[in-house]
PDB file of C-alpha atoms in Angstrom:
ATOM      1  CA  SER A  21       0.000   0.000   0.000  1.00 81.00           C
ATOM      2  CA  GLN A  22       1.033   3.577  -0.527  1.00 83.00           C
ATOM      3  CA  THR A  23       2.235   5.800   2.277  1.00 90.00           C
ATOM      4  CA  ILE A  24       3.383   9.388   2.368  1.00 94.00           C
ATOM      5  CA  HIS A  25       5.803  10.820   4.901  1.00 94.00           C
ATOM      6  CA  GLN A  26       6.584  14.373   5.858  1.00 95.00           C
ATOM      7  CA  TRP A  27       9.131  15.775   8.259  1.00 93.00           C
ATOM      8  CA  PRO A  28       9.590  17.483  10.503  1.00 94.00           C
ATOM      9  CA  ALA A  29       6.179  17.433  12.139  1.00 93.00           C
ATOM     10  CA  THR A  30       6.652  20.830  13.745  1.00 95.00           C
ATOM     11  CA  LEU A  31       9.205  23.557  13.278  1.00 96.00           C
ATOM     12  CA  VAL A  32       9.859  26.916  14.924  1.00 97.00           C
ATOM     13  CA  GLN A  33      12.202  29.141  12.955  1.00 96.00           C
ATOM     14  CA  PRO A  34      13.347  32.758  13.250  1.00 97.00           C
ATOM     15  CA  VAL A  35      12.594  35.257  10.498  1.00 96.00           C
ATOM     16  CA  GLY A  36      15.322  35.226   7.869  1.00 96.00           C
ATOM     17  CA  SER A  37      16.392  31.644   8.479  1.00 97.00           C
ATOM     18  CA  PRO A  38      16.358  28.971   5.739  1.00 96.00           C
ATOM     19  CA  LEU A  39      13.769  26.225   5.423  1.00 96.00           C
ATOM     20  CA  SER A  40      13.757  22.682   4.099  1.00 96.00           C
ATOM     21  CA  LEU A  41      10.695  20.438   4.349  1.00 97.00           C
ATOM     22  CA  GLU A  42      10.794  16.967   2.928  1.00 96.00           C
ATOM     23  CA  CYS A  43       8.096  14.677   1.591  1.00 97.00           C
ATOM     24  CA  THR A  44       8.510  11.109   0.398  1.00 97.00           C
ATOM     25  CA  VAL A  45       6.007   8.656  -1.041  1.00 95.00           C
ATOM     26  CA  GLU A  46       6.261   4.881  -0.864  1.00 94.00           C
ATOM     27  CA  GLY A  47       4.471   2.171  -2.766  1.00 91.00           C
ATOM     28  CA  THR A  48       3.857   3.999  -6.040  1.00 89.00           C
ATOM     29  CA  SER A  49       5.789   5.163  -9.080  1.00 88.00           C
ATOM     30  CA  ASN A  50       5.722   8.442 -10.951  1.00 90.00           C
ATOM     31  CA  PRO A  51       3.170  10.139  -8.709  1.00 92.00           C
ATOM     32  CA  ASN A  52       2.031  13.719  -9.172  1.00 92.00           C
ATOM     33  CA  LEU A  53       3.229  15.572  -6.093  1.00 94.00           C
ATOM     34  CA  TYR A  54       1.892  18.738  -4.479  1.00 94.00           C
ATOM     35  CA  TRP A  55       2.788  21.228  -1.765  1.00 95.00           C
ATOM     36  CA  TYR A  56      -0.049  23.109  -0.072  1.00 94.00           C
ATOM     37  CA  ARG A  57      -0.122  25.659   2.697  1.00 93.00           C
ATOM     38  CA  GLN A  58      -3.042  26.060   5.058  1.00 90.00           C
ATOM     39  CA  ALA A  59      -3.171  29.217   7.135  1.00 82.00           C
ATOM     40  CA  ALA A  60      -5.184  29.150  10.358  1.00 75.00           C
ATOM     41  CA  GLY A  61      -8.904  28.994   9.551  1.00 69.00           C
ATOM     42  CA  ARG A  62      -8.284  28.986   5.825  1.00 73.00           C
ATOM     43  CA  GLY A  63      -8.512  26.496   2.987  1.00 81.00           C
ATOM     44  CA  LEU A  64      -5.626  24.861   1.179  1.00 89.00           C
ATOM     45  CA  GLN A  65      -3.472  27.046  -1.032  1.00 89.00           C
ATOM     46  CA  LEU A  66      -1.581  25.193  -3.754  1.00 89.00           C
ATOM     47  CA  LEU A  67       2.072  26.247  -3.759  1.00 92.00           C
ATOM     48  CA  PHE A  68       3.791  23.846  -6.160  1.00 93.00           C
ATOM     49  CA  TYR A  69       3.081  20.713  -8.099  1.00 91.00           C
ATOM     50  CA  SER A  70       5.283  18.278  -9.974  1.00 93.00           C
ATOM     51  CA  VAL A  71       4.489  15.670 -12.606  1.00 90.00           C
ATOM     52  CA  GLY A  72       7.993  14.203 -12.739  1.00 92.00           C
ATOM     53  CA  ILE A  73      11.625  14.452 -11.651  1.00 94.00           C
ATOM     54  CA  GLY A  74      12.912  17.985 -12.050  1.00 91.00           C
ATOM     55  CA  GLN A  75       9.523  19.272 -13.248  1.00 92.00           C
ATOM     56  CA  ILE A  76       8.110  21.935 -10.932  1.00 92.00           C
ATOM     57  CA  SER A  77       5.175  24.261 -11.507  1.00 89.00           C
ATOM     58  CA  SER A  78       4.753  27.223  -9.210  1.00 87.00           C
ATOM     59  CA  GLU A  79       1.316  28.544  -8.409  1.00 82.00           C
ATOM     60  CA  VAL A  80       2.126  31.470  -6.142  1.00 79.00           C
ATOM     61  CA  PRO A  81       5.172  33.735  -6.609  1.00 63.00           C
ATOM     62  CA  GLN A  82       6.864  34.090  -3.241  1.00 78.00           C
ATOM     63  CA  ASN A  83      10.073  33.333  -1.425  1.00 89.00           C
ATOM     64  CA  LEU A  84       9.501  29.569  -1.477  1.00 94.00           C
ATOM     65  CA  SER A  85      10.862  27.054  -3.972  1.00 95.00           C
ATOM     66  CA  ALA A  86      10.412  23.346  -4.578  1.00 96.00           C
ATOM     67  CA  SER A  87      12.539  20.583  -6.004  1.00 96.00           C
ATOM     68  CA  ARG A  88      12.007  16.975  -6.984  1.00 96.00           C
ATOM     69  CA  PRO A  89      15.395  15.286  -7.029  1.00 95.00           C
ATOM     70  CA  GLN A  90      13.942  11.758  -7.097  1.00 95.00           C
ATOM     71  CA  ASP A  91      10.705  10.228  -8.333  1.00 95.00           C
ATOM     72  CA  ARG A  92       9.154   9.951  -4.884  1.00 94.00           C
ATOM     73  CA  GLN A  93      10.815  12.857  -3.107  1.00 96.00           C
ATOM     74  CA  PHE A  94       9.526  16.423  -3.003  1.00 97.00           C
ATOM     75  CA  ILE A  95      11.289  19.209  -1.113  1.00 97.00           C
ATOM     76  CA  LEU A  96      10.019  22.653  -0.148  1.00 96.00           C
ATOM     77  CA  SER A  97      12.667  25.274   0.571  1.00 96.00           C
ATOM     78  CA  SER A  98      13.227  28.886   1.396  1.00 96.00           C
ATOM     79  CA  LYS A  99      16.418  30.900   1.681  1.00 95.00           C
ATOM     80  CA  LYS A 100      14.903  33.449   4.077  1.00 95.00           C
ATOM     81  CA  LEU A 101      11.663  32.874   5.941  1.00 95.00           C
ATOM     82  CA  LEU A 102       9.077  35.618   6.447  1.00 94.00           C
ATOM     83  CA  LEU A 103       6.535  35.879   9.238  1.00 93.00           C
ATOM     84  CA  SER A 104       3.825  35.264   6.659  1.00 91.00           C
ATOM     85  CA  ASP A 105       5.313  31.840   5.886  1.00 93.00           C
ATOM     86  CA  SER A 106       3.857  30.480   9.123  1.00 92.00           C
ATOM     87  CA  GLY A 107       1.226  27.830   8.520  1.00 93.00           C
ATOM     88  CA  PHE A 108       0.504  24.181   8.083  1.00 94.00           C
ATOM     89  CA  TYR A 109       2.307  22.658   5.093  1.00 96.00           C
ATOM     90  CA  LEU A 110       0.835  19.604   3.471  1.00 96.00           C
ATOM     91  CA  CYS A 111       2.338  17.355   0.847  1.00 96.00           C
ATOM     92  CA  ALA A 112       0.005  15.284  -1.304  1.00 95.00           C
ATOM     93  CA  TRP A 113       0.191  12.810  -4.157  1.00 93.00           C
ATOM     94  CA  THR A 114      -2.075  11.479  -6.854  1.00 89.00           C
ATOM     95  CA  ALA A 115      -1.699   8.620  -9.267  1.00 82.00           C
ATOM     96  CA  SER A 116      -3.684   9.043 -12.463  1.00 69.00           C
ATOM     97  CA  GLY A 117      -6.919   9.915 -10.697  1.00 71.00           C
ATOM     98  CA  GLU A 118      -8.132  13.073  -9.053  1.00 77.00           C
ATOM     99  CA  THR A 119      -8.228  11.930  -5.433  1.00 87.00           C
ATOM    100  CA  GLN A 120      -5.337  13.403  -3.485  1.00 90.00           C
ATOM    101  CA  TYR A 121      -3.680  11.613  -0.576  1.00 92.00           C
ATOM    102  CA  PHE A 122      -2.117  13.833   2.018  1.00 94.00           C
ATOM    103  CA  GLY A 123       0.856  13.479   4.311  1.00 95.00           C
ATOM    104  CA  PRO A 124       0.651  14.247   8.042  1.00 94.00           C
ATOM    105  CA  GLY A 125       1.779  17.846   7.534  1.00 95.00           C
ATOM    106  CA  THR A 126       4.404  20.159   9.005  1.00 95.00           C
ATOM    107  CA  ARG A 127       3.357  22.944  11.318  1.00 94.00           C
ATOM    108  CA  LEU A 128       5.714  25.881  10.797  1.00 95.00           C
ATOM    109  CA  LEU A 129       5.896  28.870  13.096  1.00 95.00           C
ATOM    110  CA  VAL A 130       8.110  31.753  12.070  1.00 95.00           C
ATOM    111  CA  LEU A 131       8.976  34.138  14.900  1.00 95.00           C
TER     112      LEU A 131
ATOM    113  CA  GLU B   7     -11.938  33.125 -12.030  1.00 83.00           C
ATOM    114  CA  ASP B   8     -12.488  29.578 -10.802  1.00 87.00           C
ATOM    115  CA  LYS B   9     -13.712  29.348  -7.234  1.00 91.00           C
ATOM    116  CA  VAL B  10     -15.153  26.994  -4.638  1.00 94.00           C
ATOM    117  CA  VAL B  11     -17.232  28.460  -1.815  1.00 95.00           C
ATOM    118  CA  GLN B  12     -18.306  26.566   1.284  1.00 96.00           C
ATOM    119  CA  SER B  13     -20.931  27.480   3.832  1.00 96.00           C
ATOM    120  CA  PRO B  14     -21.288  27.814   6.683  1.00 96.00           C
ATOM    121  CA  LEU B  15     -17.700  28.491   7.683  1.00 94.00           C
ATOM    122  CA  SER B  16     -18.342  27.082  11.124  1.00 95.00           C
ATOM    123  CA  LEU B  17     -21.099  25.163  12.844  1.00 96.00           C
ATOM    124  CA  VAL B  18     -21.743  23.993  16.392  1.00 97.00           C
ATOM    125  CA  VAL B  19     -24.310  21.241  16.963  1.00 97.00           C
ATOM    126  CA  HIS B  20     -25.234  18.698  19.626  1.00 97.00           C
ATOM    127  CA  GLU B  21     -24.726  14.976  19.355  1.00 97.00           C
ATOM    128  CA  GLY B  22     -27.563  13.374  17.452  1.00 97.00           C
ATOM    129  CA  ASP B  23     -28.271  16.412  15.277  1.00 97.00           C
ATOM    130  CA  THR B  24     -28.251  16.240  11.487  1.00 97.00           C
ATOM    131  CA  VAL B  25     -26.090  18.740   9.616  1.00 98.00           C
ATOM    132  CA  THR B  26     -25.898  19.845   6.004  1.00 98.00           C
ATOM    133  CA  LEU B  27     -22.725  21.379   4.633  1.00 98.00           C
ATOM    134  CA  ASN B  28     -22.793  23.302   1.387  1.00 98.00           C
ATOM    135  CA  CYS B  29     -20.324  23.719  -1.437  1.00 98.00           C
ATOM    136  CA  SER B  30     -20.873  25.821  -4.542  1.00 97.00           C
ATOM    137  CA  TYR B  31     -18.415  26.034  -7.389  1.00 96.00           C
ATOM    138  CA  GLU B  32     -17.579  27.903 -10.545  1.00 94.00           C
ATOM    139  CA  VAL B  33     -14.895  25.933 -12.362  1.00 90.00           C
ATOM    140  CA  THR B  34     -14.481  25.718 -16.106  1.00 86.00           C
ATOM    141  CA  ASN B  35     -14.642  22.241 -17.646  1.00 84.00           C
ATOM    142  CA  PHE B  36     -15.911  20.703 -14.443  1.00 88.00           C
ATOM    143  CA  ARG B  37     -15.298  16.966 -14.093  1.00 87.00           C
ATOM    144  CA  SER B  38     -15.626  16.058 -10.425  1.00 91.00           C
ATOM    145  CA  LEU B  39     -16.065  17.342  -6.899  1.00 95.00           C
ATOM    146  CA  LEU B  40     -14.420  15.828  -3.848  1.00 95.00           C
ATOM    147  CA  TRP B  41     -15.103  16.006  -0.116  1.00 97.00           C
ATOM    148  CA  TYR B  42     -12.395  15.577   2.503  1.00 96.00           C
ATOM    149  CA  LYS B  43     -12.455  15.441   6.292  1.00 96.00           C
ATOM    150  CA  GLN B  44      -9.600  17.089   8.163  1.00 94.00           C
ATOM    151  CA  GLU B  45      -9.218  16.382  11.845  1.00 91.00           C
ATOM    152  CA  LYS B  46      -5.965  17.399  13.428  1.00 81.00           C
ATOM    153  CA  LYS B  47      -3.628  16.810  10.543  1.00 82.00           C
ATOM    154  CA  ALA B  48      -3.992  15.491   7.020  1.00 89.00           C
ATOM    155  CA  PRO B  49      -7.291  15.673   5.117  1.00 93.00           C
ATOM    156  CA  THR B  50      -8.722  12.251   4.375  1.00 93.00           C
ATOM    157  CA  PHE B  51     -10.848  11.459   1.351  1.00 93.00           C
ATOM    158  CA  LEU B  52     -14.593  11.015   1.811  1.00 96.00           C
ATOM    159  CA  PHE B  53     -16.350  11.128  -1.551  1.00 93.00           C
ATOM    160  CA  MET B  54     -15.853  11.903  -5.205  1.00 93.00           C
ATOM    161  CA  LEU B  55     -18.912  12.994  -7.164  1.00 95.00           C
ATOM    162  CA  THR B  56     -19.098  13.165 -10.919  1.00 91.00           C
ATOM    163  CA  SER B  57     -22.766  12.734 -11.810  1.00 87.00           C
ATOM    164  CA  SER B  58     -25.762  14.840 -10.836  1.00 88.00           C
ATOM    165  CA  GLY B  59     -28.406  13.390  -8.584  1.00 87.00           C
ATOM    166  CA  ILE B  60     -26.577  10.224  -7.595  1.00 89.00           C
ATOM    167  CA  GLU B  61     -26.087  10.040  -3.853  1.00 92.00           C
ATOM    168  CA  LYS B  62     -22.860   8.697  -2.452  1.00 94.00           C
ATOM    169  CA  LYS B  63     -23.222   7.201   1.006  1.00 95.00           C
ATOM    170  CA  SER B  64     -20.867   5.944   3.671  1.00 95.00           C
ATOM    171  CA  GLY B  65     -22.432   5.152   7.023  1.00 96.00           C
ATOM    172  CA  ARG B  66     -23.964   8.315   8.416  1.00 97.00           C
ATOM    173  CA  LEU B  67     -22.393  10.508   5.733  1.00 97.00           C
ATOM    174  CA  SER B  68     -23.914  11.121   2.337  1.00 97.00           C
ATOM    175  CA  SER B  69     -23.316  13.568  -0.472  1.00 97.00           C
ATOM    176  CA  ILE B  70     -24.973  14.611  -3.679  1.00 96.00           C
ATOM    177  CA  LEU B  71     -24.054  16.811  -6.616  1.00 95.00           C
ATOM    178  CA  ASP B  72     -26.191  19.195  -8.686  1.00 94.00           C
ATOM    179  CA  LYS B  73     -24.318  20.069 -11.872  1.00 90.00           C
ATOM    180  CA  LYS B  74     -27.081  22.345 -13.106  1.00 92.00           C
ATOM    181  CA  GLU B  75     -27.060  24.576 -10.027  1.00 92.00           C
ATOM    182  CA  LEU B  76     -23.318  24.046  -9.457  1.00 94.00           C
ATOM    183  CA  PHE B  77     -23.356  22.856  -5.891  1.00 95.00           C
ATOM    184  CA  SER B  78     -22.947  19.861  -3.648  1.00 97.00           C
ATOM    185  CA  ILE B  79     -24.107  19.063  -0.136  1.00 98.00           C
ATOM    186  CA  LEU B  80     -22.628  16.808   2.489  1.00 98.00           C
ATOM    187  CA  ASN B  81     -25.069  15.442   5.052  1.00 98.00           C
ATOM    188  CA  ILE B  82     -24.159  13.925   8.379  1.00 98.00           C
ATOM    189  CA  THR B  83     -26.950  12.273  10.343  1.00 97.00           C
ATOM    190  CA  ALA B  84     -26.929  11.411  14.048  1.00 97.00           C
ATOM    191  CA  THR B  85     -23.731  13.389  14.573  1.00 98.00           C
ATOM    192  CA  GLN B  86     -21.138  12.190  17.059  1.00 97.00           C
ATOM    193  CA  THR B  87     -18.272  14.032  18.742  1.00 97.00           C
ATOM    194  CA  GLY B  88     -15.904  12.176  16.421  1.00 96.00           C
ATOM    195  CA  ASP B  89     -17.449  14.038  13.494  1.00 97.00           C
ATOM    196  CA  SER B  90     -15.867  17.246  14.770  1.00 97.00           C
ATOM    197  CA  ALA B  91     -13.478  18.312  12.017  1.00 96.00           C
ATOM    198  CA  ILE B  92     -12.982  20.658   9.101  1.00 95.00           C
ATOM    199  CA  TYR B  93     -14.806  19.461   5.996  1.00 97.00           C
ATOM    200  CA  LEU B  94     -13.188  20.513   2.741  1.00 96.00           C
ATOM    201  CA  CYS B  95     -14.768  20.638  -0.674  1.00 96.00           C
ATOM    202  CA  ALA B  96     -12.447  20.495  -3.694  1.00 94.00           C
ATOM    203  CA  VAL B  97     -12.795  20.677  -7.469  1.00 93.00           C
ATOM    204  CA  PRO B  98      -9.950  19.546  -9.751  1.00 88.00           C
ATOM    205  CA  LYS B  99      -9.274  21.801 -12.686  1.00 81.00           C
ATOM    206  CA  THR B 100      -8.887  20.633 -16.256  1.00 70.00           C
ATOM    207  CA  GLY B 101      -5.942  18.290 -16.621  1.00 64.00           C
ATOM    208  CA  GLY B 102      -6.270  17.168 -13.020  1.00 58.00           C
ATOM    209  CA  PHE B 103      -3.023  18.738 -11.844  1.00 72.00           C
ATOM    210  CA  LYS B 104      -4.551  21.587  -9.932  1.00 81.00           C
ATOM    211  CA  THR B 105      -7.347  21.339  -7.424  1.00 87.00           C
ATOM    212  CA  ILE B 106      -9.236  24.287  -6.005  1.00 89.00           C
ATOM    213  CA  PHE B 107     -10.177  23.886  -2.356  1.00 91.00           C
ATOM    214  CA  GLY B 108     -12.890  25.735  -0.502  1.00 93.00           C
ATOM    215  CA  ALA B 109     -12.086  27.391   2.819  1.00 92.00           C
ATOM    216  CA  GLY B 110     -13.754  24.533   4.662  1.00 94.00           C
ATOM    217  CA  THR B 111     -16.560  24.200   7.184  1.00 96.00           C
ATOM    218  CA  ARG B 112     -15.413  23.770  10.760  1.00 95.00           C
ATOM    219  CA  LEU B 113     -17.888  21.473  12.520  1.00 97.00           C
ATOM    220  CA  PHE B 114     -17.933  21.087  16.269  1.00 97.00           C
ATOM    221  CA  VAL B 115     -20.214  18.458  17.801  1.00 97.00           C
ATOM    222  CA  LYS B 116     -20.962  18.905  21.494  1.00 97.00           C
ATOM    223  CA  ALA B 117     -21.530  15.886  23.711  1.00 94.00           C
TER     224      ALA B 117
END
């Protein structure tokens, strides 16, 4: 069966520090991968999606970036965090269908 | 602009009550609508609806789609405290790579 992992689970970072969140999927090949952010009391905002290794589409211009160095690995990064980057970050995958399967999320607090 | 709007944004009920959550959408080339339940962390899939008037049912939860009026409802009968969660409505865009999420309905069921 397929599983999706995210780490860390929680993170507290100072403004201006770098960020690296990692997501890995097991039990499937060539998944579509997604990064979402959910601010408190808000819906899910799509940040990036990837249909293959090295292929990244950005939905929202900001100080975040994403990379997909391996088929089942998706990384979200920032060189300098802003206060507004605080939120709950979710990684998700789909196969060929439209149902998305989400990881456990990373709660990021930027102080 | 494509959008998905959920109402109400929050709801407090007592155990045993029946609730109806609403989701309206305006998305070009509509293909499907999905409902997710989000407790403390990752959203989990509930239903995918593609055809008007056909009810999907799982235990005390049911959902139906109206493609003419562009909305869906999610019903929960005999609510329990374990139903307390955020319920998200989502509509994939053409090509299936991007999904638009509503802001969610936060349901709280009191014992």
